[in-house]
Structures are given as C-alpha cells and as structure tokens.
C-alpha cells in the first residue's frame, strides 16, 4: 500500500504520522465530554442501594431503569442524530447533546417517584445519543490513519474515568448528603462543560485524510443503513460488540450493589476501592488495546476481531472468580483483571467501522454501530440481570444477584464466536485481495 499525503504534506500511510496542530486539544476535550457522558450514566448503578431504599423498587425495576428504558431512547435517537450530524456541524450537535443529558441528569435528582426518575433517565439517553457518534467522526477527521487506534484508545478512556468518578464522587456525595445531590451537582457541571466545548473545538474538514473525497457529499439515509446491515463485516463487529456489552453493562449496572449486598462493602469503601479498580483495570485495558490494535492491524485487519476474541477468553475465569470470591478484597482483585480484558473490543469496533465506510457515512455508521451495541448490551444486559435476580429472589435464593451474574458467562462464549467468525472473514478478504 502506498502512503497518502494529508494536510501540509503529512505522510499518513504509517503509524508514525505526526498529529496536526490542535489535535491533542480536540482529543482531550472530546474525552472530557465522554467522561461526563459516562459519569452521568454510571450514577444510577453506583447509587442503586440508596435509590432502591428511597423509591422502594426491586432489582427488576432498577434493571429496566438503567437498561431498557435508557437504551430505547438512546438507540432510537442515535441513528437520526447521526444522519443529521453527517449533514451539519458535528460540534454543534455534540454541544446540544451534552447540554440535554446534563440537564436531564439534574432532573434525576429532583425525581419524587419511579415514573419521574424513569422519564428523566430516558431524557438522559436522548441526550447521550448525540454525544459519541459525532465525536468518532471528529476524531477520524482530526487524527491521521495509523494513529487512530491509539487515539480511540485515549478517547475511550472517557468511560473509564467517567465510571470511576461516578463511583468516587457519586458515592462520596451520597454518603455526605444524599443520592439526589450527586445527580444535581454532576448534571450542573455538564451544562457548563457544554459551553466550554463550543469555545474550544472547531468543526474539522470532512474526509481530510481520504483521497478523492468530495467534502460536499451527503450520504443518503436509507442506502447507508442498508449498506451497514448487509455488510457482514460491519454486522459481525456490531453483534460481537453487543454480546460483549451485554456482559459489561449487565455487570456494571449491578457491580456496586453486588459489592455492597453480597461482599459487605460500605458506600465509603465502594467510593474508594471500586473506583480505583475501574480506573486501573479499564484504564490500562483501553490504553493497551489501542496500542495492540494499531500494531497488529497494520499487519492484518483480522486483528480488529482476533484481539477482542483472545482478551475475552482470558477474562472468563477472572469473571467467574469475581462472582465467586468470598471477600470483597479478593473480588476486587479478580474484577481488576476482568475490567482490563473486557474492553479490548471497543477501540477495535470503532476503528474498523470508521475505516470500512466513506467519510460522509461515518457519523451515521457509528450511530448504527452504537444502535446494535447498546440495544443488545445496554438495553438488555442490565434488564436481564435485574429480572433474573428478582426471579431467583422470589424462588427463595438468598444470593439472587450472585446467581444472576453467573448467567452472564455464556455471553462471553457467544461474543468470542462472533469475533472469531469476523476474524476469518477479514483474513479471507485479505487473501482474495492479495
């Protein structure tokens, strides 16, 4: 493959291409917005116990709140928002989305009952649908090829830091005051952040690193959707990532409750130790996955699938150890490893989809990826864990949540099979092309 020239003669054919001026500011700012995105999203799981006690709801209702109700709005809005962002200013879409989800997060703190909290969480999902897809496309038009795996690894530290801060700040604020002030405080910070983003980031040229790209081209909606759902490579990546997220969201939305109920951790201990486990495990995993993917994918694109498959295989015994562990220190040791290996799929999925579609299709393609990933993972994972936990409890299981978490194990095997299938398709395409 011959190297391509980017702006100002930048050689973008290899992994050593220098970053253009301002790229680091863009990447750090977008990562900070993603931090707020996940911080708001993670509060519900972190504060599950006091919310359950305050509003008198069971695990099944909590699972629907953090899963199905949130994901329905998130997934349905993500696709039209992606189509709009492909045709308009992506930065403006991101700013508006940040303001909406942050305002809705504040509304969660004022909810007096379960229906009000459900409506507020749906609105959070509505806003967050406009956060990630535009950011993916902005990064792709800011960072040259060969550097994107690591760039998306940095960007995907947002969920890591956001989840850790959600645990640390959310639990600390709730312990010092109550769970409502955690939502109100963090939502207010997000509203201010939306203004700052508009001042720091400018819309990058579309397709700046893509040869022969017409910057005025506008991808049609339905043909782009049809292209995505009929492309086996894109669909296998979406389904494999969705199966993985079934595990990560099913676990993530109930981990704090599980550690408190089954392992005996206090809210103060969760604020410190569980937050550190998220930050260290997930953080190192995101950084390592970006580096590994950039290096391996430069040799063969099949690495976009084989690397997540291998990481999930390693995660299975660690996950079983976490659920089984008789004490919370041992459980957190296992969970650190789980968090490290569970998230190798994310940078792979984003980078592969961005490279497989045209520049004018990137935001919509990202939205479609998130539609499948989040409906399967975010929508069904927590809903399943909450429902099966309540079912086991009704059958007299004193450790119903522990039993429910064990039922996530088969989804590791499903995700591995889907990624292995994708890897074989990518290798076959390379052999045909070569």
Short mmCIF file of C-alpha atoms in Angstrom, two decimals:
data_model
loop_
_atom_site.label_atom_id
_atom_site.label_comp_id
_atom_site.label_asym_id
_atom_site.label_seq_id
_atom_site.Cartn_x
_atom_site.Cartn_y
_atom_site.Cartn_z
CA UNK A 1 0.00 0.00 0.00
CA UNK A 2 1.34 3.41 -0.91
CA UNK A 3 1.35 6.17 1.64
CA UNK A 4 -1.14 9.00 1.27
CA UNK A 5 -0.45 12.64 1.89
CA UNK A 6 -2.55 14.57 4.33
CA UNK A 7 -2.69 18.29 5.02
CA UNK A 8 0.62 20.11 4.71
CA UNK A 9 2.17 17.02 3.21
CA UNK A 10 1.72 14.86 6.28
CA UNK A 11 2.52 11.25 5.49
CA UNK A 12 -0.44 9.29 6.78
CA UNK A 13 0.39 5.89 5.44
CA UNK A 14 2.16 4.62 8.55
CA UNK A 15 1.75 4.63 12.28
CA UNK A 16 4.35 7.37 12.83
CA UNK A 17 2.38 10.20 11.20
CA UNK A 18 2.64 13.38 13.33
CA UNK A 19 -0.53 14.78 14.80
CA UNK A 20 -1.78 18.05 13.25
CA UNK A 21 -1.85 21.24 15.29
CA UNK A 22 -4.61 21.30 17.87
CA UNK A 23 -5.34 17.56 17.58
CA UNK A 24 -4.40 16.87 21.18
CA UNK A 25 -6.71 19.63 22.42
CA UNK A 26 -9.58 18.20 20.39
CA UNK A 27 -8.91 14.67 21.61
CA UNK A 28 -8.61 15.68 25.28
CA UNK A 29 -11.73 17.84 25.11
CA UNK A 30 -13.80 15.11 23.47
CA UNK A 31 -12.51 12.63 26.04
CA UNK A 32 -13.59 15.02 28.82
CA UNK A 33 -17.11 15.19 27.36
CA UNK A 34 -17.17 11.39 27.19
CA UNK A 35 -16.14 11.35 30.86
CA UNK A 36 -19.22 13.40 31.72
CA UNK A 37 -21.33 11.17 29.48
CA UNK A 38 -20.39 8.06 31.40
CA UNK A 39 -20.23 9.79 34.75
CA UNK A 40 -23.91 10.69 34.38
CA UNK A 41 -24.72 7.20 33.10
CA UNK A 42 -22.88 5.38 35.90
CA UNK A 43 -24.52 7.25 38.75
CA UNK A 44 -27.60 5.04 38.70
CA UNK A 45 -25.61 1.85 39.27
CA UNK A 46 -23.39 3.47 41.88
CA UNK A 47 -26.33 4.81 43.87
CA UNK A 48 -28.57 1.78 43.34
CA UNK A 49 -28.88 0.91 47.04
CA UNK A 50 -29.97 4.34 48.34
CA UNK A 51 -32.25 4.82 45.30
CA UNK A 52 -33.91 1.45 45.94
CA UNK A 53 -34.40 2.33 49.60
CA UNK A 54 -35.76 5.80 48.81
CA UNK A 55 -38.15 4.87 45.99
CA UNK A 56 -38.94 1.29 47.13
CA UNK A 57 -38.01 -0.52 43.89
CA UNK A 58 -36.66 -4.03 43.33
CA UNK A 59 -33.79 -5.30 41.15
CA UNK A 60 -36.04 -5.83 38.12
CA UNK A 61 -37.27 -2.23 38.18
CA UNK A 62 -33.73 -0.98 38.67
CA UNK A 63 -32.55 -3.08 35.71
CA UNK A 64 -35.23 -1.61 33.43
CA UNK A 65 -34.33 1.89 34.59
CA UNK A 66 -30.65 1.57 33.74
CA UNK A 67 -31.18 -0.75 30.78
CA UNK A 68 -34.28 -0.94 28.61
CA UNK A 69 -35.80 2.49 29.33
CA UNK A 70 -32.50 4.30 28.87
CA UNK A 71 -31.45 2.31 25.81
CA UNK A 72 -34.73 2.66 23.93
CA UNK A 73 -34.31 6.41 23.69
CA UNK A 74 -30.55 6.23 23.29
CA UNK A 75 -30.73 3.76 20.41
CA UNK A 76 -33.72 5.22 18.57
CA UNK A 77 -32.37 8.77 18.64
CA UNK A 78 -28.74 7.86 17.83
CA UNK A 79 -29.48 6.98 14.18
CA UNK A 80 -31.35 10.18 13.17
CA UNK A 81 -28.83 12.23 15.15
CA UNK A 82 -26.03 10.50 13.24
CA UNK A 83 -27.72 11.28 9.93
CA UNK A 84 -28.16 14.93 10.98
CA UNK A 85 -24.55 15.25 12.14
CA UNK A 86 -23.27 13.85 8.83
CA UNK A 87 -25.04 16.77 7.13
CA UNK A 88 -24.49 19.59 9.62
CA UNK A 89 -21.96 20.89 12.13
CA UNK A 90 -20.93 17.92 14.28
CA UNK A 91 -19.54 20.09 17.07
CA UNK A 92 -22.88 21.90 17.46
CA UNK A 93 -24.70 18.57 17.67
CA UNK A 94 -22.30 17.42 20.39
CA UNK A 95 -22.70 20.64 22.40
CA UNK A 96 -26.51 20.48 22.30
CA UNK A 97 -26.46 16.81 23.28
CA UNK A 98 -24.18 17.49 26.27
CA UNK A 99 -26.49 20.24 27.50
CA UNK A 100 -29.57 18.00 27.20
CA UNK A 101 -28.16 14.96 29.01
CA UNK A 102 -26.65 17.13 31.75
CA UNK A 103 -29.93 18.94 32.36
CA UNK A 104 -31.74 15.59 32.47
CA UNK A 105 -29.19 14.28 34.97
CA UNK A 106 -30.06 17.18 37.25
CA UNK A 107 -33.74 16.28 36.81
CA UNK A 108 -32.98 12.76 38.13
CA UNK A 109 -32.05 14.35 41.44
CA UNK A 110 -35.47 16.03 41.69
CA UNK A 111 -37.49 12.88 40.86
CA UNK A 112 -40.05 12.19 43.57
CA UNK A 113 -41.06 8.73 42.37
CA UNK A 114 -40.15 5.92 39.98
CA UNK A 115 -42.06 7.21 36.90
CA UNK A 116 -40.40 10.63 37.20
CA UNK A 117 -36.97 9.04 37.53
CA UNK A 118 -37.70 6.80 34.52
CA UNK A 119 -38.65 9.82 32.36
CA UNK A 120 -35.51 11.67 33.45
CA UNK A 121 -33.32 8.65 32.61
CA UNK A 122 -34.97 8.36 29.19
CA UNK A 123 -34.11 12.01 28.57
CA UNK A 124 -30.53 11.36 29.61
CA UNK A 125 -30.47 8.62 26.97
CA UNK A 126 -31.97 11.02 24.42
CA UNK A 127 -29.14 13.50 25.02
CA UNK A 128 -26.32 10.98 25.21
CA UNK A 129 -27.32 9.60 21.80
CA UNK A 130 -25.82 12.76 20.28
CA UNK A 131 -22.52 12.54 22.11
CA UNK A 132 -20.46 9.64 20.81
CA UNK A 133 -21.18 9.32 17.04
CA UNK A 134 -20.20 12.93 16.19
CA UNK A 135 -17.10 12.57 18.36
CA UNK A 136 -15.98 9.46 16.47
CA UNK A 137 -16.22 11.32 13.16
CA UNK A 138 -14.49 14.45 14.52
CA UNK A 139 -11.58 12.30 15.74
CA UNK A 140 -11.35 10.46 12.40
CA UNK A 141 -11.12 13.79 10.54
CA UNK A 142 -8.58 15.12 13.05
CA UNK A 143 -6.26 12.14 13.58
CA UNK A 144 -4.42 10.54 10.61
CA UNK A 145 -4.69 6.82 9.82
CA UNK A 146 -2.17 4.71 11.67
CA UNK A 147 -2.70 6.76 14.82
CA UNK A 148 -6.44 6.25 15.22
CA UNK A 149 -6.37 3.03 17.23
CA UNK A 150 -4.39 4.72 19.99
CA UNK A 151 -6.45 7.92 19.60
CA UNK A 152 -9.67 5.98 20.08
CA UNK A 153 -8.00 4.22 23.00
CA UNK A 154 -7.41 7.65 24.58
CA UNK A 155 -10.95 8.78 23.75
CA UNK A 156 -12.36 5.57 25.18
CA UNK A 157 -10.71 6.39 28.49
CA UNK A 158 -13.81 8.56 28.87
CA UNK A 159 -15.99 5.67 30.07
CA UNK A 160 -13.18 4.52 32.36
CA UNK A 161 -12.64 7.88 34.03
CA UNK A 162 -16.35 8.67 33.97
CA UNK A 163 -17.31 5.38 35.60
CA UNK A 164 -14.55 5.77 38.21
CA UNK A 165 -15.53 9.35 39.01
CA UNK A 166 -19.19 8.34 39.04
CA UNK A 167 -18.39 5.80 41.72
CA UNK A 168 -15.99 8.05 43.66
CA UNK A 169 -17.89 11.34 43.54
CA UNK A 170 -21.37 9.83 43.40
CA UNK A 171 -20.84 7.59 46.41
CA UNK A 172 -18.98 10.29 48.33
CA UNK A 173 -21.65 12.95 47.74
CA UNK A 174 -24.41 10.46 48.57
CA UNK A 175 -22.62 9.40 51.75
CA UNK A 176 -22.11 13.03 52.84
CA UNK A 177 -25.54 14.35 51.78
CA UNK A 178 -27.90 12.09 49.79
CA UNK A 179 -28.17 10.47 46.36
CA UNK A 180 -30.14 13.38 44.89
CA UNK A 181 -27.33 15.88 45.32
CA UNK A 182 -24.97 13.62 43.37
CA UNK A 183 -27.21 13.87 40.27
CA UNK A 184 -27.80 17.61 40.67
CA UNK A 185 -24.12 18.51 41.17
CA UNK A 186 -22.74 16.42 38.32
CA UNK A 187 -25.51 17.50 35.94
CA UNK A 188 -24.72 21.16 36.61
CA UNK A 189 -21.06 20.57 35.78
CA UNK A 190 -22.09 19.08 32.42
CA UNK A 191 -24.15 22.14 31.46
CA UNK A 192 -21.09 24.35 31.99
CA UNK A 193 -18.94 21.89 30.06
CA UNK A 194 -21.20 22.15 27.01
CA UNK A 195 -20.40 25.87 26.77
CA UNK A 196 -16.66 25.22 27.12
CA UNK A 197 -16.69 22.62 24.32
CA UNK A 198 -18.20 25.13 21.89
CA UNK A 199 -15.37 27.54 22.64
CA UNK A 200 -12.54 25.01 22.30
CA UNK A 201 -13.41 22.86 19.27
CA UNK A 202 -13.96 23.88 15.64
CA UNK A 203 -15.55 21.67 13.01
CA UNK A 204 -12.76 19.82 11.10
CA UNK A 205 -12.89 19.37 7.30
CA UNK A 206 -14.74 16.17 6.39
CA UNK A 207 -12.60 13.48 4.83
CA UNK A 208 -9.36 15.45 5.18
CA UNK A 209 -7.31 12.23 5.12
CA UNK A 210 -9.38 10.46 2.46
CA UNK A 211 -8.16 10.55 -1.14
CA UNK A 212 -10.65 11.77 -3.77
CA UNK A 213 -13.29 12.59 -1.17
CA UNK A 214 -15.93 15.15 -2.09
CA UNK A 215 -16.34 17.29 1.02
CA UNK A 216 -19.80 18.38 -0.17
CA UNK A 217 -21.08 14.79 -0.46
CA UNK A 218 -24.03 13.92 1.77
CA UNK A 219 -24.68 10.26 2.44
CA UNK A 220 -28.34 9.27 1.88
CA UNK A 221 -30.03 7.83 4.95
CA UNK A 222 -31.63 4.55 3.86
CA UNK A 223 -28.88 3.46 1.43
CA UNK A 224 -26.35 3.97 4.24
CA UNK A 225 -28.47 1.93 6.65
CA UNK A 226 -28.86 -0.79 4.02
CA UNK A 227 -25.10 -0.75 3.37
CA UNK A 228 -24.43 -1.28 7.08
CA UNK A 229 -26.93 -4.09 7.74
CA UNK A 230 -25.96 -6.00 4.58
CA UNK A 231 -22.22 -5.78 5.23
CA UNK A 232 -21.25 -8.95 7.12
CA UNK A 233 -18.06 -7.38 8.49
CA UNK A 234 -19.88 -4.40 9.99
CA UNK A 235 -22.73 -6.53 11.34
CA UNK A 236 -20.48 -9.14 12.92
CA UNK A 237 -18.50 -6.39 14.65
CA UNK A 238 -21.74 -4.81 15.88
CA UNK A 239 -23.17 -8.12 17.13
CA UNK A 240 -19.91 -9.26 18.73
CA UNK A 241 -19.60 -5.90 20.48
CA UNK A 242 -23.24 -6.09 21.54
CA UNK A 243 -22.74 -9.52 23.10
CA UNK A 244 -19.70 -8.15 24.95
CA UNK A 245 -21.64 -5.14 26.18
CA UNK A 246 -24.41 -7.44 27.43
CA UNK A 247 -21.77 -8.58 29.92
CA UNK A 248 -20.14 -5.23 30.66
CA UNK A 249 -23.40 -3.32 31.20
CA UNK A 250 -25.10 -6.21 32.96
CA UNK A 251 -22.18 -6.34 35.36
CA UNK A 252 -21.52 -2.59 35.53
CA UNK A 253 -25.06 -1.58 36.44
CA UNK A 254 -25.14 -4.02 39.37
CA UNK A 255 -21.50 -4.24 40.48
CA UNK A 256 -21.74 -1.61 43.22
CA UNK A 257 -24.98 -3.13 44.51
CA UNK A 258 -23.42 -6.61 44.37
CA UNK A 259 -20.30 -5.50 46.24
CA UNK A 260 -22.43 -3.91 48.95
CA UNK A 261 -25.09 -6.61 49.24
CA UNK A 262 -23.02 -9.78 48.70
CA UNK A 263 -19.46 -8.77 49.61
CA UNK A 264 -20.21 -6.44 52.52
CA UNK A 265 -18.65 -3.20 51.22
CA UNK A 266 -19.86 0.11 52.61
CA UNK A 267 -20.66 3.07 50.36
CA UNK A 268 -17.45 4.76 51.53
CA UNK A 269 -15.36 1.71 50.66
CA UNK A 270 -17.02 1.47 47.26
CA UNK A 271 -16.22 5.15 46.62
CA UNK A 272 -12.50 4.45 47.07
CA UNK A 273 -11.68 0.86 46.19
CA UNK A 274 -14.21 0.09 43.48
CA UNK A 275 -13.41 3.43 41.80
CA UNK A 276 -9.70 2.52 41.78
CA UNK A 277 -10.45 -0.89 40.27
CA UNK A 278 -12.36 0.75 37.42
CA UNK A 279 -9.68 3.36 36.83
CA UNK A 280 -6.75 0.94 36.88
CA UNK A 281 -8.32 -2.08 35.20
CA UNK A 282 -10.34 -0.38 32.50
CA UNK A 283 -7.84 2.44 32.00
CA UNK A 284 -4.87 0.18 31.37
CA UNK A 285 -7.06 -2.04 29.21
CA UNK A 286 -8.12 0.84 26.97
CA UNK A 287 -4.57 2.09 26.53
CA UNK A 288 -3.13 -1.37 25.96
CA UNK A 289 -5.87 -2.33 23.49
CA UNK A 290 -5.27 0.79 21.39
CA UNK A 291 -1.55 0.09 21.14
CA UNK A 292 -2.01 -3.62 20.42
CA UNK A 293 -4.65 -2.98 17.77
CA UNK A 294 -2.61 -0.31 15.97
CA UNK A 295 0.37 -2.65 15.89
CA UNK A 296 -1.43 -5.86 14.92
CA UNK A 297 -3.92 -4.27 12.49
CA UNK A 298 -1.03 -2.79 10.50
CA UNK A 299 -0.05 -6.39 9.74
CA UNK A 300 -3.56 -7.79 9.26
CA UNK A 301 -7.03 -6.28 9.73
CA UNK A 302 -8.16 -9.56 11.25
CA UNK A 303 -6.58 -8.26 14.48
CA UNK A 304 -9.62 -6.00 14.89
CA UNK A 305 -11.52 -9.19 15.72
CA UNK A 306 -8.92 -11.71 16.90
CA UNK A 307 -7.57 -9.42 19.64
CA UNK A 308 -11.02 -8.95 21.32
CA UNK A 309 -11.71 -12.70 21.00
CA UNK A 310 -8.48 -13.59 22.81
CA UNK A 311 -8.95 -10.95 25.51
CA UNK A 312 -12.47 -12.20 26.31
CA UNK A 313 -11.21 -15.79 26.55
CA UNK A 314 -8.73 -14.66 29.20
CA UNK A 315 -11.46 -12.71 31.03
CA UNK A 316 -13.81 -15.68 31.58
CA UNK A 317 -12.02 -17.36 34.54
CA UNK A 318 -11.35 -13.96 36.10
CA UNK A 319 -15.04 -13.08 35.88
CA UNK A 320 -16.08 -16.36 37.50
CA UNK A 321 -13.54 -15.71 40.25
CA UNK A 322 -15.02 -12.25 40.87
CA UNK A 323 -18.57 -13.55 41.26
CA UNK A 324 -17.44 -16.46 43.46
CA UNK A 325 -14.91 -14.64 45.71
CA UNK A 326 -15.81 -14.94 49.42
CA UNK A 327 -14.42 -11.49 50.34
CA UNK A 328 -14.51 -8.09 48.70
CA UNK A 329 -10.70 -7.58 48.51
CA UNK A 330 -10.33 -10.84 46.57
CA UNK A 331 -13.37 -9.98 44.44
CA UNK A 332 -11.82 -6.63 43.52
CA UNK A 333 -8.53 -8.30 42.56
CA UNK A 334 -10.40 -10.51 40.10
CA UNK A 335 -12.50 -7.57 38.90
CA UNK A 336 -9.38 -5.57 38.04
CA UNK A 337 -8.40 -8.29 35.56
CA UNK A 338 -11.95 -8.53 34.24
CA UNK A 339 -12.05 -4.80 33.58
CA UNK A 340 -8.67 -4.94 31.83
CA UNK A 341 -9.64 -7.66 29.34
CA UNK A 342 -13.35 -6.92 28.88
CA UNK A 343 -12.88 -3.71 26.89
CA UNK A 344 -10.41 -4.61 24.14
CA UNK A 345 -13.35 -4.79 21.73
CA UNK A 346 -14.25 -1.09 21.93
CA UNK A 347 -11.32 0.57 20.15
CA UNK A 348 -11.35 -2.29 17.62
CA UNK A 349 -15.02 -1.78 16.81
CA UNK A 350 -14.77 1.97 16.40
CA UNK A 351 -11.59 1.92 14.31
CA UNK A 352 -12.80 -0.86 11.99
CA UNK A 353 -16.17 0.75 11.29
CA UNK A 354 -14.60 4.16 10.66
CA UNK A 355 -12.19 2.61 8.15
CA UNK A 356 -14.83 0.48 6.41
CA UNK A 357 -17.19 3.31 5.40
CA UNK A 358 -16.92 6.53 3.39
CA UNK A 359 -16.18 9.81 5.22
CA UNK A 360 -19.73 11.11 4.62
CA UNK A 361 -21.13 7.93 6.22
CA UNK A 362 -19.01 7.90 9.35
CA UNK A 363 -21.33 9.50 11.90
CA UNK A 364 -24.36 7.52 10.74
CA UNK A 365 -22.31 4.30 10.61
CA UNK A 366 -21.09 4.99 14.16
CA UNK A 367 -24.68 5.60 15.24
CA UNK A 368 -25.74 2.27 13.70
CA UNK A 369 -22.86 0.51 15.45
CA UNK A 370 -23.99 2.03 18.74
CA UNK A 371 -27.61 1.14 17.96
CA UNK A 372 -26.81 -2.57 17.82
CA UNK A 373 -24.22 -2.49 20.59
CA UNK A 374 -26.32 -0.53 23.03
CA UNK A 375 -29.70 -2.09 22.36
CA UNK A 376 -28.22 -5.56 22.93
CA UNK A 377 -25.78 -4.60 25.67
CA UNK A 378 -27.12 -1.53 27.47
CA UNK A 379 -30.78 -2.27 26.79
CA UNK A 380 -30.89 -5.99 27.52
CA UNK A 381 -27.88 -6.68 29.79
CA UNK A 382 -28.98 -4.77 32.92
CA UNK A 383 -32.63 -5.65 32.23
CA UNK A 384 -31.74 -9.35 32.18
CA UNK A 385 -29.64 -9.24 35.34
CA UNK A 386 -32.28 -7.30 37.25
CA UNK A 387 -35.13 -9.52 36.09
CA UNK A 388 -33.36 -12.83 36.74
CA UNK A 389 -32.17 -11.61 40.16
CA UNK A 390 -35.74 -10.76 41.18
CA UNK A 391 -36.88 -14.12 39.78
CA UNK A 392 -34.28 -16.01 41.82
CA UNK A 393 -35.18 -13.98 44.92
CA UNK A 394 -38.84 -14.91 44.50
CA UNK A 395 -37.74 -18.56 44.41
CA UNK A 396 -36.06 -18.12 47.79
CA UNK A 397 -32.45 -17.67 46.61
CA UNK A 398 -30.67 -15.73 49.36
CA UNK A 399 -27.89 -14.81 46.90
CA UNK A 400 -30.07 -14.00 43.91
CA UNK A 401 -27.85 -11.26 42.48
CA UNK A 402 -24.79 -13.51 42.61
CA UNK A 403 -26.73 -16.24 40.79
CA UNK A 404 -27.90 -13.69 38.22
CA UNK A 405 -24.35 -12.55 37.47
CA UNK A 406 -23.29 -16.15 36.82
CA UNK A 407 -25.82 -16.25 33.97
CA UNK A 408 -23.75 -13.69 32.02
CA UNK A 409 -20.98 -16.27 31.44
CA UNK A 410 -22.45 -17.82 28.23
CA UNK A 411 -22.37 -14.42 26.57
CA UNK A 412 -18.58 -14.47 26.77
CA UNK A 413 -18.64 -17.59 24.60
CA UNK A 414 -21.12 -16.03 22.17
CA UNK A 415 -19.00 -12.91 21.77
CA UNK A 416 -15.83 -14.96 21.23
CA UNK A 417 -17.54 -17.00 18.49
CA UNK A 418 -18.78 -13.85 16.72
CA UNK A 419 -15.34 -12.20 16.83
CA UNK A 420 -13.68 -15.42 15.61
CA UNK A 421 -16.12 -15.52 12.68
CA UNK A 422 -15.32 -11.90 11.87
CA UNK A 423 -11.58 -12.58 12.01
CA UNK A 424 -11.97 -15.39 9.50
CA UNK A 425 -13.90 -13.08 7.11
CA UNK A 426 -11.23 -10.41 7.35
CA UNK A 427 -8.46 -12.94 6.68
CA UNK A 428 -10.39 -14.35 3.72
CA UNK A 429 -10.90 -10.89 2.24
CA UNK A 430 -7.23 -10.14 2.60
CA UNK A 431 -6.22 -13.38 0.89
CA UNK A 432 -8.60 -12.64 -2.01
CA UNK A 433 -7.33 -9.07 -2.36
CA UNK A 434 -3.69 -10.12 -2.01
#
